[in-house]
PDB file with one MODEL, atoms N, CA, C and O in Angstrom:
MODEL        1
ATOM      1  N   UNK A   1     134.620 -26.099  13.274  1.00  0.00           N
ATOM      2  CA  UNK A   1     135.671 -27.108  13.437  1.00  0.00           C
ATOM      3  C   UNK A   1     135.989 -27.976  12.972  1.00  0.00           C
ATOM      4  O   UNK A   1     135.304 -28.945  13.298  1.00  0.00           O
ATOM      5  N   UNK A   2     136.934 -28.233  12.144  1.00  0.00           N
ATOM      6  CA  UNK A   2     137.346 -29.913  11.476  1.00  0.00           C
ATOM      7  C   UNK A   2     138.424 -30.696  11.598  1.00  0.00           C
ATOM      8  O   UNK A   2     139.374 -30.304  10.920  1.00  0.00           O
ATOM      9  N   UNK A   3     138.644 -31.847  12.341  1.00  0.00           N
ATOM     10  CA  UNK A   3     139.750 -32.343  12.666  1.00  0.00           C
ATOM     11  C   UNK A   3     140.369 -32.684  11.068  1.00  0.00           C
ATOM     12  O   UNK A   3     139.604 -33.032  10.168  1.00  0.00           O
ATOM     13  N   UNK A   4     141.558 -32.561  10.900  1.00  0.00           N
ATOM     14  CA  UNK A   4     142.229 -33.574   9.589  1.00  0.00           C
ATOM     15  C   UNK A   4     143.565 -34.096  10.446  1.00  0.00           C
ATOM     16  O   UNK A   4     143.942 -33.909  11.603  1.00  0.00           O
ATOM     17  N   UNK A   5     144.033 -34.756   9.442  1.00  0.00           N
ATOM     18  CA  UNK A   5     145.156 -35.492   9.894  1.00  0.00           C
ATOM     19  C   UNK A   5     146.751 -34.750   9.395  1.00  0.00           C
ATOM     20  O   UNK A   5     147.007 -34.495   8.219  1.00  0.00           O
ATOM     21  N   UNK A   6     147.466 -34.553  10.261  1.00  0.00           N
ATOM     22  CA  UNK A   6     148.649 -33.658   9.957  1.00  0.00           C
ATOM     23  C   UNK A   6     149.269 -34.247   8.897  1.00  0.00           C
ATOM     24  O   UNK A   6     149.404 -33.918   7.719  1.00  0.00           O
ATOM     25  N   UNK A   7     149.601 -35.135   9.512  1.00  0.00           N
ATOM     26  CA  UNK A   7     150.935 -35.902   8.373  1.00  0.00           C
ATOM     27  C   UNK A   7     150.056 -35.977   6.904  1.00  0.00           C
ATOM     28  O   UNK A   7     150.685 -35.739   5.874  1.00  0.00           O
ATOM     29  N   UNK A   8     148.427 -36.347   6.802  1.00  0.00           N
ATOM     30  CA  UNK A   8     148.329 -36.170   4.899  1.00  0.00           C
ATOM     31  C   UNK A   8     148.294 -35.176   5.166  1.00  0.00           C
ATOM     32  O   UNK A   8     147.294 -35.095   4.453  1.00  0.00           O
ATOM     33  N   UNK A   9     148.422 -34.055   5.591  1.00  0.00           N
ATOM     34  CA  UNK A   9     148.262 -32.344   5.112  1.00  0.00           C
ATOM     35  C   UNK A   9     149.441 -31.834   4.746  1.00  0.00           C
ATOM     36  O   UNK A   9     149.554 -30.860   4.002  1.00  0.00           O
ATOM     37  N   UNK A  10     150.507 -32.553   5.318  1.00  0.00           N
ATOM     38  CA  UNK A  10     151.553 -32.299   5.054  1.00  0.00           C
ATOM     39  C   UNK A  10     152.269 -33.122   3.875  1.00  0.00           C
ATOM     40  O   UNK A  10     153.412 -32.791   3.562  1.00  0.00           O
ATOM     41  N   UNK A  11     151.768 -33.960   3.352  1.00  0.00           N
ATOM     42  CA  UNK A  11     151.723 -35.228   2.139  1.00  0.00           C
ATOM     43  C   UNK A  11     150.900 -34.102   1.408  1.00  0.00           C
ATOM     44  O   UNK A  11     151.696 -33.219   1.089  1.00  0.00           O
ATOM     45  N   UNK A  12     149.778 -33.824   1.065  1.00  0.00           N
ATOM     46  CA  UNK A  12     149.190 -32.935   0.203  1.00  0.00           C
ATOM     47  C   UNK A  12     149.732 -31.596   0.070  1.00  0.00           C
ATOM     48  O   UNK A  12     149.352 -30.853  -0.835  1.00  0.00           O
ATOM     49  N   UNK A  13     150.376 -31.339   0.706  1.00  0.00           N
ATOM     50  CA  UNK A  13     150.898 -29.959   0.679  1.00  0.00           C
ATOM     51  C   UNK A  13     152.421 -30.213   0.047  1.00  0.00           C
ATOM     52  O   UNK A  13     152.960 -29.312  -0.595  1.00  0.00           O
ATOM     53  N   UNK A  14     152.954 -31.244   0.223  1.00  0.00           N
ATOM     54  CA  UNK A  14     154.138 -31.617  -0.470  1.00  0.00           C
ATOM     55  C   UNK A  14     153.703 -31.910  -2.217  1.00  0.00           C
ATOM     56  O   UNK A  14     154.185 -31.504  -3.275  1.00  0.00           O
ATOM     57  N   UNK A  15     152.731 -32.679  -1.921  1.00  0.00           N
ATOM     58  CA  UNK A  15     152.038 -32.964  -3.849  1.00  0.00           C
ATOM     59  C   UNK A  15     151.701 -31.884  -4.104  1.00  0.00           C
ATOM     60  O   UNK A  15     152.051 -31.816  -5.283  1.00  0.00           O
ATOM     61  N   UNK A  16     151.138 -30.680  -3.800  1.00  0.00           N
ATOM     62  CA  UNK A  16     150.522 -29.535  -4.276  1.00  0.00           C
ATOM     63  C   UNK A  16     152.062 -28.451  -4.651  1.00  0.00           C
ATOM     64  O   UNK A  16     152.020 -27.576  -5.515  1.00  0.00           O
ATOM     65  N   UNK A  17     152.971 -28.665  -4.047  1.00  0.00           N
ATOM     66  CA  UNK A  17     153.902 -27.716  -4.462  1.00  0.00           C
ATOM     67  C   UNK A  17     155.050 -28.806  -5.355  1.00  0.00           C
ATOM     68  O   UNK A  17     156.139 -28.380  -5.737  1.00  0.00           O
ATOM     69  N   UNK A  18     154.688 -29.954  -5.549  1.00  0.00           N
ATOM     70  CA  UNK A  18     155.630 -30.531  -6.456  1.00  0.00           C
ATOM     71  C   UNK A  18     155.112 -30.486  -8.004  1.00  0.00           C
ATOM     72  O   UNK A  18     155.768 -30.550  -9.043  1.00  0.00           O
ATOM     73  N   UNK A  19     153.496 -30.335  -7.764  1.00  0.00           N
ATOM     74  CA  UNK A  19     152.868 -30.249  -8.914  1.00  0.00           C
ATOM     75  C   UNK A  19     152.892 -28.389  -9.532  1.00  0.00           C
ATOM     76  O   UNK A  19     152.825 -28.046 -10.712  1.00  0.00           O
ATOM     77  N   UNK A  20     152.992 -27.585  -8.478  1.00  0.00           N
ATOM     78  CA  UNK A  20     152.495 -26.315  -9.166  1.00  0.00           C
ATOM     79  C   UNK A  20     153.814 -25.237  -8.587  1.00  0.00           C
ATOM     80  O   UNK A  20     154.051 -24.107  -9.014  1.00  0.00           O
ATOM     81  N   UNK A  21     154.440 -25.866  -7.667  1.00  0.00           N
ATOM     82  CA  UNK A  21     156.128 -25.138  -7.089  1.00  0.00           C
ATOM     83  C   UNK A  21     156.361 -24.179  -8.527  1.00  0.00           C
ATOM     84  O   UNK A  21     156.028 -23.017  -8.760  1.00  0.00           O
ATOM     85  N   UNK A  22     157.183 -25.345  -9.494  1.00  0.00           N
ATOM     86  CA  UNK A  22     157.395 -24.504 -10.711  1.00  0.00           C
ATOM     87  C   UNK A  22     156.880 -23.890 -11.266  1.00  0.00           C
ATOM     88  O   UNK A  22     157.696 -23.222 -11.902  1.00  0.00           O
ATOM     89  N   UNK A  23     155.607 -23.522 -11.573  1.00  0.00           N
ATOM     90  CA  UNK A  23     154.753 -22.995 -12.337  1.00  0.00           C
ATOM     91  C   UNK A  23     153.860 -21.793 -12.084  1.00  0.00           C
ATOM     92  O   UNK A  23     153.020 -21.225 -12.781  1.00  0.00           O
ATOM     93  N   UNK A  24     154.344 -21.584 -10.791  1.00  0.00           N
ATOM     94  CA  UNK A  24     153.307 -20.549 -10.018  1.00  0.00           C
ATOM     95  C   UNK A  24     154.192 -20.086  -8.950  1.00  0.00           C
ATOM     96  O   UNK A  24     154.983 -20.976  -8.640  1.00  0.00           O
ATOM     97  N   UNK A  25     154.356 -18.897  -8.209  1.00  0.00           N
ATOM     98  CA  UNK A  25     155.122 -18.850  -6.841  1.00  0.00           C
ATOM     99  C   UNK A  25     154.037 -18.861  -6.144  1.00  0.00           C
ATOM    100  O   UNK A  25     152.953 -18.407  -6.510  1.00  0.00           O
ATOM    101  N   UNK A  26     154.394 -19.616  -4.641  1.00  0.00           N
ATOM    102  CA  UNK A  26     153.427 -19.992  -3.371  1.00  0.00           C
ATOM    103  C   UNK A  26     154.353 -20.114  -2.299  1.00  0.00           C
ATOM    104  O   UNK A  26     155.379 -20.792  -2.341  1.00  0.00           O
ATOM    105  N   UNK A  27     153.998 -19.508  -1.438  1.00  0.00           N
ATOM    106  CA  UNK A  27     154.991 -19.599  -0.152  1.00  0.00           C
ATOM    107  C   UNK A  27     154.130 -20.956   0.787  1.00  0.00           C
ATOM    108  O   UNK A  27     153.153 -21.704   0.739  1.00  0.00           O
ATOM    109  N   UNK A  28     155.466 -20.546   1.718  1.00  0.00           N
ATOM    110  CA  UNK A  28     155.079 -22.265   2.240  1.00  0.00           C
ATOM    111  C   UNK A  28     153.333 -22.510   3.138  1.00  0.00           C
ATOM    112  O   UNK A  28     152.422 -23.326   2.999  1.00  0.00           O
ATOM    113  N   UNK A  29     153.602 -21.126   4.190  1.00  0.00           N
ATOM    114  CA  UNK A  29     152.570 -21.392   4.838  1.00  0.00           C
ATOM    115  C   UNK A  29     150.611 -21.163   4.014  1.00  0.00           C
ATOM    116  O   UNK A  29     149.524 -21.587   4.405  1.00  0.00           O
ATOM    117  N   UNK A  30     151.030 -20.268   2.737  1.00  0.00           N
ATOM    118  CA  UNK A  30     149.899 -20.722   2.134  1.00  0.00           C
ATOM    119  C   UNK A  30     149.679 -21.823   1.190  1.00  0.00           C
ATOM    120  O   UNK A  30     148.778 -21.836   0.352  1.00  0.00           O
ATOM    121  N   UNK A  31     150.588 -22.786   1.377  1.00  0.00           N
ATOM    122  CA  UNK A  31     150.200 -24.201   0.984  1.00  0.00           C
ATOM    123  C   UNK A  31     149.790 -24.606   1.729  1.00  0.00           C
ATOM    124  O   UNK A  31     148.756 -25.271   1.782  1.00  0.00           O
ATOM    125  N   UNK A  32     150.514 -24.304   2.535  1.00  0.00           N
ATOM    126  CA  UNK A  32     150.078 -25.284   3.510  1.00  0.00           C
ATOM    127  C   UNK A  32     148.370 -25.262   4.057  1.00  0.00           C
ATOM    128  O   UNK A  32     147.851 -26.244   4.588  1.00  0.00           O
ATOM    129  N   UNK A  33     147.693 -24.041   3.827  1.00  0.00           N
ATOM    130  CA  UNK A  33     146.253 -23.823   4.005  1.00  0.00           C
ATOM    131  C   UNK A  33     145.473 -24.200   2.997  1.00  0.00           C
ATOM    132  O   UNK A  33     144.279 -24.482   3.101  1.00  0.00           O
ATOM    133  N   UNK A  34     146.257 -24.217   1.798  1.00  0.00           N
ATOM    134  CA  UNK A  34     145.813 -24.742   0.575  1.00  0.00           C
ATOM    135  C   UNK A  34     145.570 -26.579   0.561  1.00  0.00           C
ATOM    136  O   UNK A  34     144.606 -27.203   0.118  1.00  0.00           O
ATOM    137  N   UNK A  35     146.692 -27.046   1.146  1.00  0.00           N
ATOM    138  CA  UNK A  35     146.348 -28.668   1.158  1.00  0.00           C
ATOM    139  C   UNK A  35     145.494 -29.061   2.704  1.00  0.00           C
ATOM    140  O   UNK A  35     145.131 -30.231   2.826  1.00  0.00           O
ATOM    141  N   UNK A  36     145.213 -28.146   3.771  1.00  0.00           N
ATOM    142  CA  UNK A  36     144.602 -28.239   4.766  1.00  0.00           C
ATOM    143  C   UNK A  36     142.822 -28.428   4.063  1.00  0.00           C
ATOM    144  O   UNK A  36     141.942 -29.282   4.173  1.00  0.00           O
ATOM    145  N   UNK A  37     142.963 -27.152   3.359  1.00  0.00           N
ATOM    146  CA  UNK A  37     141.478 -27.349   2.589  1.00  0.00           C
ATOM    147  C   UNK A  37     140.750 -28.198   1.896  1.00  0.00           C
ATOM    148  O   UNK A  37     139.562 -28.515   1.965  1.00  0.00           O
ATOM    149  N   UNK A  38     141.992 -28.660   0.932  1.00  0.00           N
ATOM    150  CA  UNK A  38     141.801 -29.821   0.203  1.00  0.00           C
ATOM    151  C   UNK A  38     141.846 -30.928   1.002  1.00  0.00           C
ATOM    152  O   UNK A  38     141.119 -31.822   0.568  1.00  0.00           O
ATOM    153  N   UNK A  39     142.521 -31.247   2.166  1.00  0.00           N
ATOM    154  CA  UNK A  39     141.877 -33.061   3.058  1.00  0.00           C
ATOM    155  C   UNK A  39     140.859 -32.768   3.645  1.00  0.00           C
ATOM    156  O   UNK A  39     140.081 -33.681   3.920  1.00  0.00           O
ATOM    157  N   UNK A  40     140.465 -31.085   4.114  1.00  0.00           N
ATOM    158  CA  UNK A  40     138.932 -31.629   4.824  1.00  0.00           C
ATOM    159  C   UNK A  40     137.520 -31.165   4.082  1.00  0.00           C
ATOM    160  O   UNK A  40     136.440 -30.751   4.505  1.00  0.00           O
ATOM    161  N   UNK A  41     138.181 -31.495   2.487  1.00  0.00           N
ATOM    162  CA  UNK A  41     137.115 -31.061   1.623  1.00  0.00           C
ATOM    163  C   UNK A  41     136.056 -29.776   1.658  1.00  0.00           C
ATOM    164  O   UNK A  41     134.873 -29.790   1.999  1.00  0.00           O
ATOM    165  N   UNK A  42     136.720 -28.865   1.279  1.00  0.00           N
ATOM    166  CA  UNK A  42     136.566 -27.457   1.992  1.00  0.00           C
ATOM    167  C   UNK A  42     135.176 -27.206   0.780  1.00  0.00           C
ATOM    168  O   UNK A  42     135.315 -27.452  -0.418  1.00  0.00           O
ATOM    169  N   UNK A  43     134.217 -26.817   1.236  1.00  0.00           N
ATOM    170  CA  UNK A  43     132.886 -26.030   0.027  1.00  0.00           C
ATOM    171  C   UNK A  43     133.730 -25.064  -0.743  1.00  0.00           C
ATOM    172  O   UNK A  43     133.767 -25.019  -1.973  1.00  0.00           O
ATOM    173  N   UNK A  44     134.403 -24.299   0.068  1.00  0.00           N
ATOM    174  CA  UNK A  44     135.080 -22.998  -1.308  1.00  0.00           C
ATOM    175  C   UNK A  44     136.621 -22.479  -0.087  1.00  0.00           C
ATOM    176  O   UNK A  44     136.870 -22.527   1.118  1.00  0.00           O
ATOM    177  N   UNK A  45     137.244 -22.048  -1.272  1.00  0.00           N
ATOM    178  CA  UNK A  45     138.235 -21.109  -0.593  1.00  0.00           C
ATOM    179  C   UNK A  45     138.264 -20.097  -0.210  1.00  0.00           C
ATOM    180  O   UNK A  45     138.144 -19.553  -1.308  1.00  0.00           O
ATOM    181  N   UNK A  46     138.319 -19.369   0.401  1.00  0.00           N
ATOM    182  CA  UNK A  46     138.677 -17.561   0.203  1.00  0.00           C
ATOM    183  C   UNK A  46     140.274 -17.167   1.140  1.00  0.00           C
ATOM    184  O   UNK A  46     140.669 -17.357   2.291  1.00  0.00           O
ATOM    185  N   UNK A  47     140.868 -16.496  -0.183  1.00  0.00           N
ATOM    186  CA  UNK A  47     141.879 -15.197  -0.372  1.00  0.00           C
ATOM    187  C   UNK A  47     142.027 -14.341  -0.787  1.00  0.00           C
ATOM    188  O   UNK A  47     141.763 -14.215  -1.983  1.00  0.00           O
ATOM    189  N   UNK A  48     142.523 -13.288  -0.056  1.00  0.00           N
ATOM    190  CA  UNK A  48     142.544 -12.320  -0.999  1.00  0.00           C
ATOM    191  C   UNK A  48     144.663 -11.987  -1.490  1.00  0.00           C
ATOM    192  O   UNK A  48     145.413 -11.055  -1.780  1.00  0.00           O
ATOM    193  N   UNK A  49     144.689 -13.082  -1.340  1.00  0.00           N
ATOM    194  CA  UNK A  49     145.842 -13.178  -2.157  1.00  0.00           C
ATOM    195  C   UNK A  49     145.885 -13.984  -3.143  1.00  0.00           C
ATOM    196  O   UNK A  49     145.784 -15.210  -3.085  1.00  0.00           O
ATOM    197  N   UNK A  50     146.080 -13.125  -4.366  1.00  0.00           N
ATOM    198  CA  UNK A  50     146.129 -13.344  -6.196  1.00  0.00           C
ATOM    199  C   UNK A  50     146.745 -14.843  -5.532  1.00  0.00           C
ATOM    200  O   UNK A  50     145.986 -15.763  -5.226  1.00  0.00           O
ATOM    201  N   UNK A  51     148.275 -14.915  -5.366  1.00  0.00           N
ATOM    202  CA  UNK A  51     149.103 -15.974  -5.769  1.00  0.00           C
ATOM    203  C   UNK A  51     148.220 -17.252  -4.824  1.00  0.00           C
ATOM    204  O   UNK A  51     148.101 -18.373  -5.318  1.00  0.00           O
ATOM    205  N   UNK A  52     147.748 -16.988  -3.697  1.00  0.00           N
ATOM    206  CA  UNK A  52     147.517 -17.981  -3.198  1.00  0.00           C
ATOM    207  C   UNK A  52     146.061 -18.265  -3.507  1.00  0.00           C
ATOM    208  O   UNK A  52     145.650 -19.290  -2.964  1.00  0.00           O
ATOM    209  N   UNK A  53     145.124 -17.565  -4.294  1.00  0.00           N
ATOM    210  CA  UNK A  53     144.236 -18.232  -5.046  1.00  0.00           C
ATOM    211  C   UNK A  53     144.224 -18.526  -6.321  1.00  0.00           C
ATOM    212  O   UNK A  53     143.200 -18.753  -6.965  1.00  0.00           O
ATOM    213  N   UNK A  54     145.390 -18.538  -6.768  1.00  0.00           N
ATOM    214  CA  UNK A  54     145.831 -18.814  -8.175  1.00  0.00           C
ATOM    215  C   UNK A  54     146.441 -20.441  -8.057  1.00  0.00           C
ATOM    216  O   UNK A  54     146.613 -20.956  -9.162  1.00  0.00           O
ATOM    217  N   UNK A  55     146.770 -21.266  -6.933  1.00  0.00           N
ATOM    218  CA  UNK A  55     147.168 -21.931  -6.491  1.00  0.00           C
ATOM    219  C   UNK A  55     146.119 -22.924  -5.971  1.00  0.00           C
ATOM    220  O   UNK A  55     145.840 -24.069  -6.326  1.00  0.00           O
ATOM    221  N   UNK A  56     145.674 -22.199  -5.112  1.00  0.00           N
ATOM    222  CA  UNK A  56     144.067 -23.028  -4.793  1.00  0.00           C
ATOM    223  C   UNK A  56     143.444 -23.529  -5.811  1.00  0.00           C
ATOM    224  O   UNK A  56     142.926 -24.646  -5.795  1.00  0.00           O
ATOM    225  N   UNK A  57     143.436 -22.586  -6.995  1.00  0.00           N
ATOM    226  CA  UNK A  57     142.508 -22.797  -7.873  1.00  0.00           C
ATOM    227  C   UNK A  57     142.909 -24.147  -8.667  1.00  0.00           C
ATOM    228  O   UNK A  57     142.195 -25.121  -8.901  1.00  0.00           O
ATOM    229  N   UNK A  58     144.010 -23.962  -8.950  1.00  0.00           N
ATOM    230  CA  UNK A  58     144.607 -24.972  -9.915  1.00  0.00           C
ATOM    231  C   UNK A  58     144.611 -26.326  -9.231  1.00  0.00           C
ATOM    232  O   UNK A  58     144.633 -27.351  -9.913  1.00  0.00           O
ATOM    233  N   UNK A  59     144.586 -26.370  -7.699  1.00  0.00           N
ATOM    234  CA  UNK A  59     144.736 -27.574  -6.917  1.00  0.00           C
ATOM    235  C   UNK A  59     143.315 -28.407  -6.889  1.00  0.00           C
ATOM    236  O   UNK A  59     143.087 -29.552  -6.501  1.00  0.00           O
ATOM    237  N   UNK A  60     142.576 -27.553  -7.363  1.00  0.00           N
ATOM    238  CA  UNK A  60     140.816 -28.284  -7.783  1.00  0.00           C
ATOM    239  C   UNK A  60     139.927 -27.391  -6.286  1.00  0.00           C
ATOM    240  O   UNK A  60     138.801 -27.562  -5.819  1.00  0.00           O
ATOM    241  N   UNK A  61     140.753 -26.693  -6.000  1.00  0.00           N
ATOM    242  CA  UNK A  61     139.278 -25.974  -5.203  1.00  0.00           C
ATOM    243  C   UNK A  61     138.506 -25.121  -5.603  1.00  0.00           C
ATOM    244  O   UNK A  61     139.040 -24.187  -6.203  1.00  0.00           O
ATOM    245  N   UNK A  62     136.881 -25.080  -5.434  1.00  0.00           N
ATOM    246  CA  UNK A  62     136.239 -24.080  -5.449  1.00  0.00           C
ATOM    247  C   UNK A  62     136.432 -22.489  -4.825  1.00  0.00           C
ATOM    248  O   UNK A  62     136.232 -22.181  -3.650  1.00  0.00           O
ATOM    249  N   UNK A  63     136.748 -21.823  -5.609  1.00  0.00           N
ATOM    250  CA  UNK A  63     136.798 -20.234  -4.758  1.00  0.00           C
ATOM    251  C   UNK A  63     135.699 -19.536  -4.618  1.00  0.00           C
ATOM    252  O   UNK A  63     134.777 -19.551  -5.434  1.00  0.00           O
ATOM    253  N   UNK A  64     135.724 -18.816  -3.474  1.00  0.00           N
ATOM    254  CA  UNK A  64     134.881 -18.138  -3.333  1.00  0.00           C
ATOM    255  C   UNK A  64     135.252 -16.515  -3.517  1.00  0.00           C
ATOM    256  O   UNK A  64     136.161 -16.136  -2.779  1.00  0.00           O
ATOM    257  N   UNK A  65     134.684 -15.531  -4.383  1.00  0.00           N
ATOM    258  CA  UNK A  65     134.181 -14.332  -4.685  1.00  0.00           C
ATOM    259  C   UNK A  65     133.550 -13.774  -3.618  1.00  0.00           C
ATOM    260  O   UNK A  65     132.656 -14.272  -2.934  1.00  0.00           O
ATOM    261  N   UNK A  66     134.327 -12.178  -3.465  1.00  0.00           N
ATOM    262  CA  UNK A  66     133.923 -11.295  -2.669  1.00  0.00           C
ATOM    263  C   UNK A  66     133.626 -10.015  -3.319  1.00  0.00           C
ATOM    264  O   UNK A  66     133.222  -9.063  -2.652  1.00  0.00           O
TER     265      UNK A  66
ENDMDL
END
């Protein structure tokens, strides 16, 4: 478990959405998961959703491939 600040996570989600939202499709909750991963400086991001993976990668998260 890693604590994070909800306000910072929402702000990060808005930043990521503003930067990438017009270039690639992303659902709101997927965007929030990406923002939280960025906020906690996750070592890697795992998702089986291609659109979510694309935005996570574009936001600078390292992806974990299975």
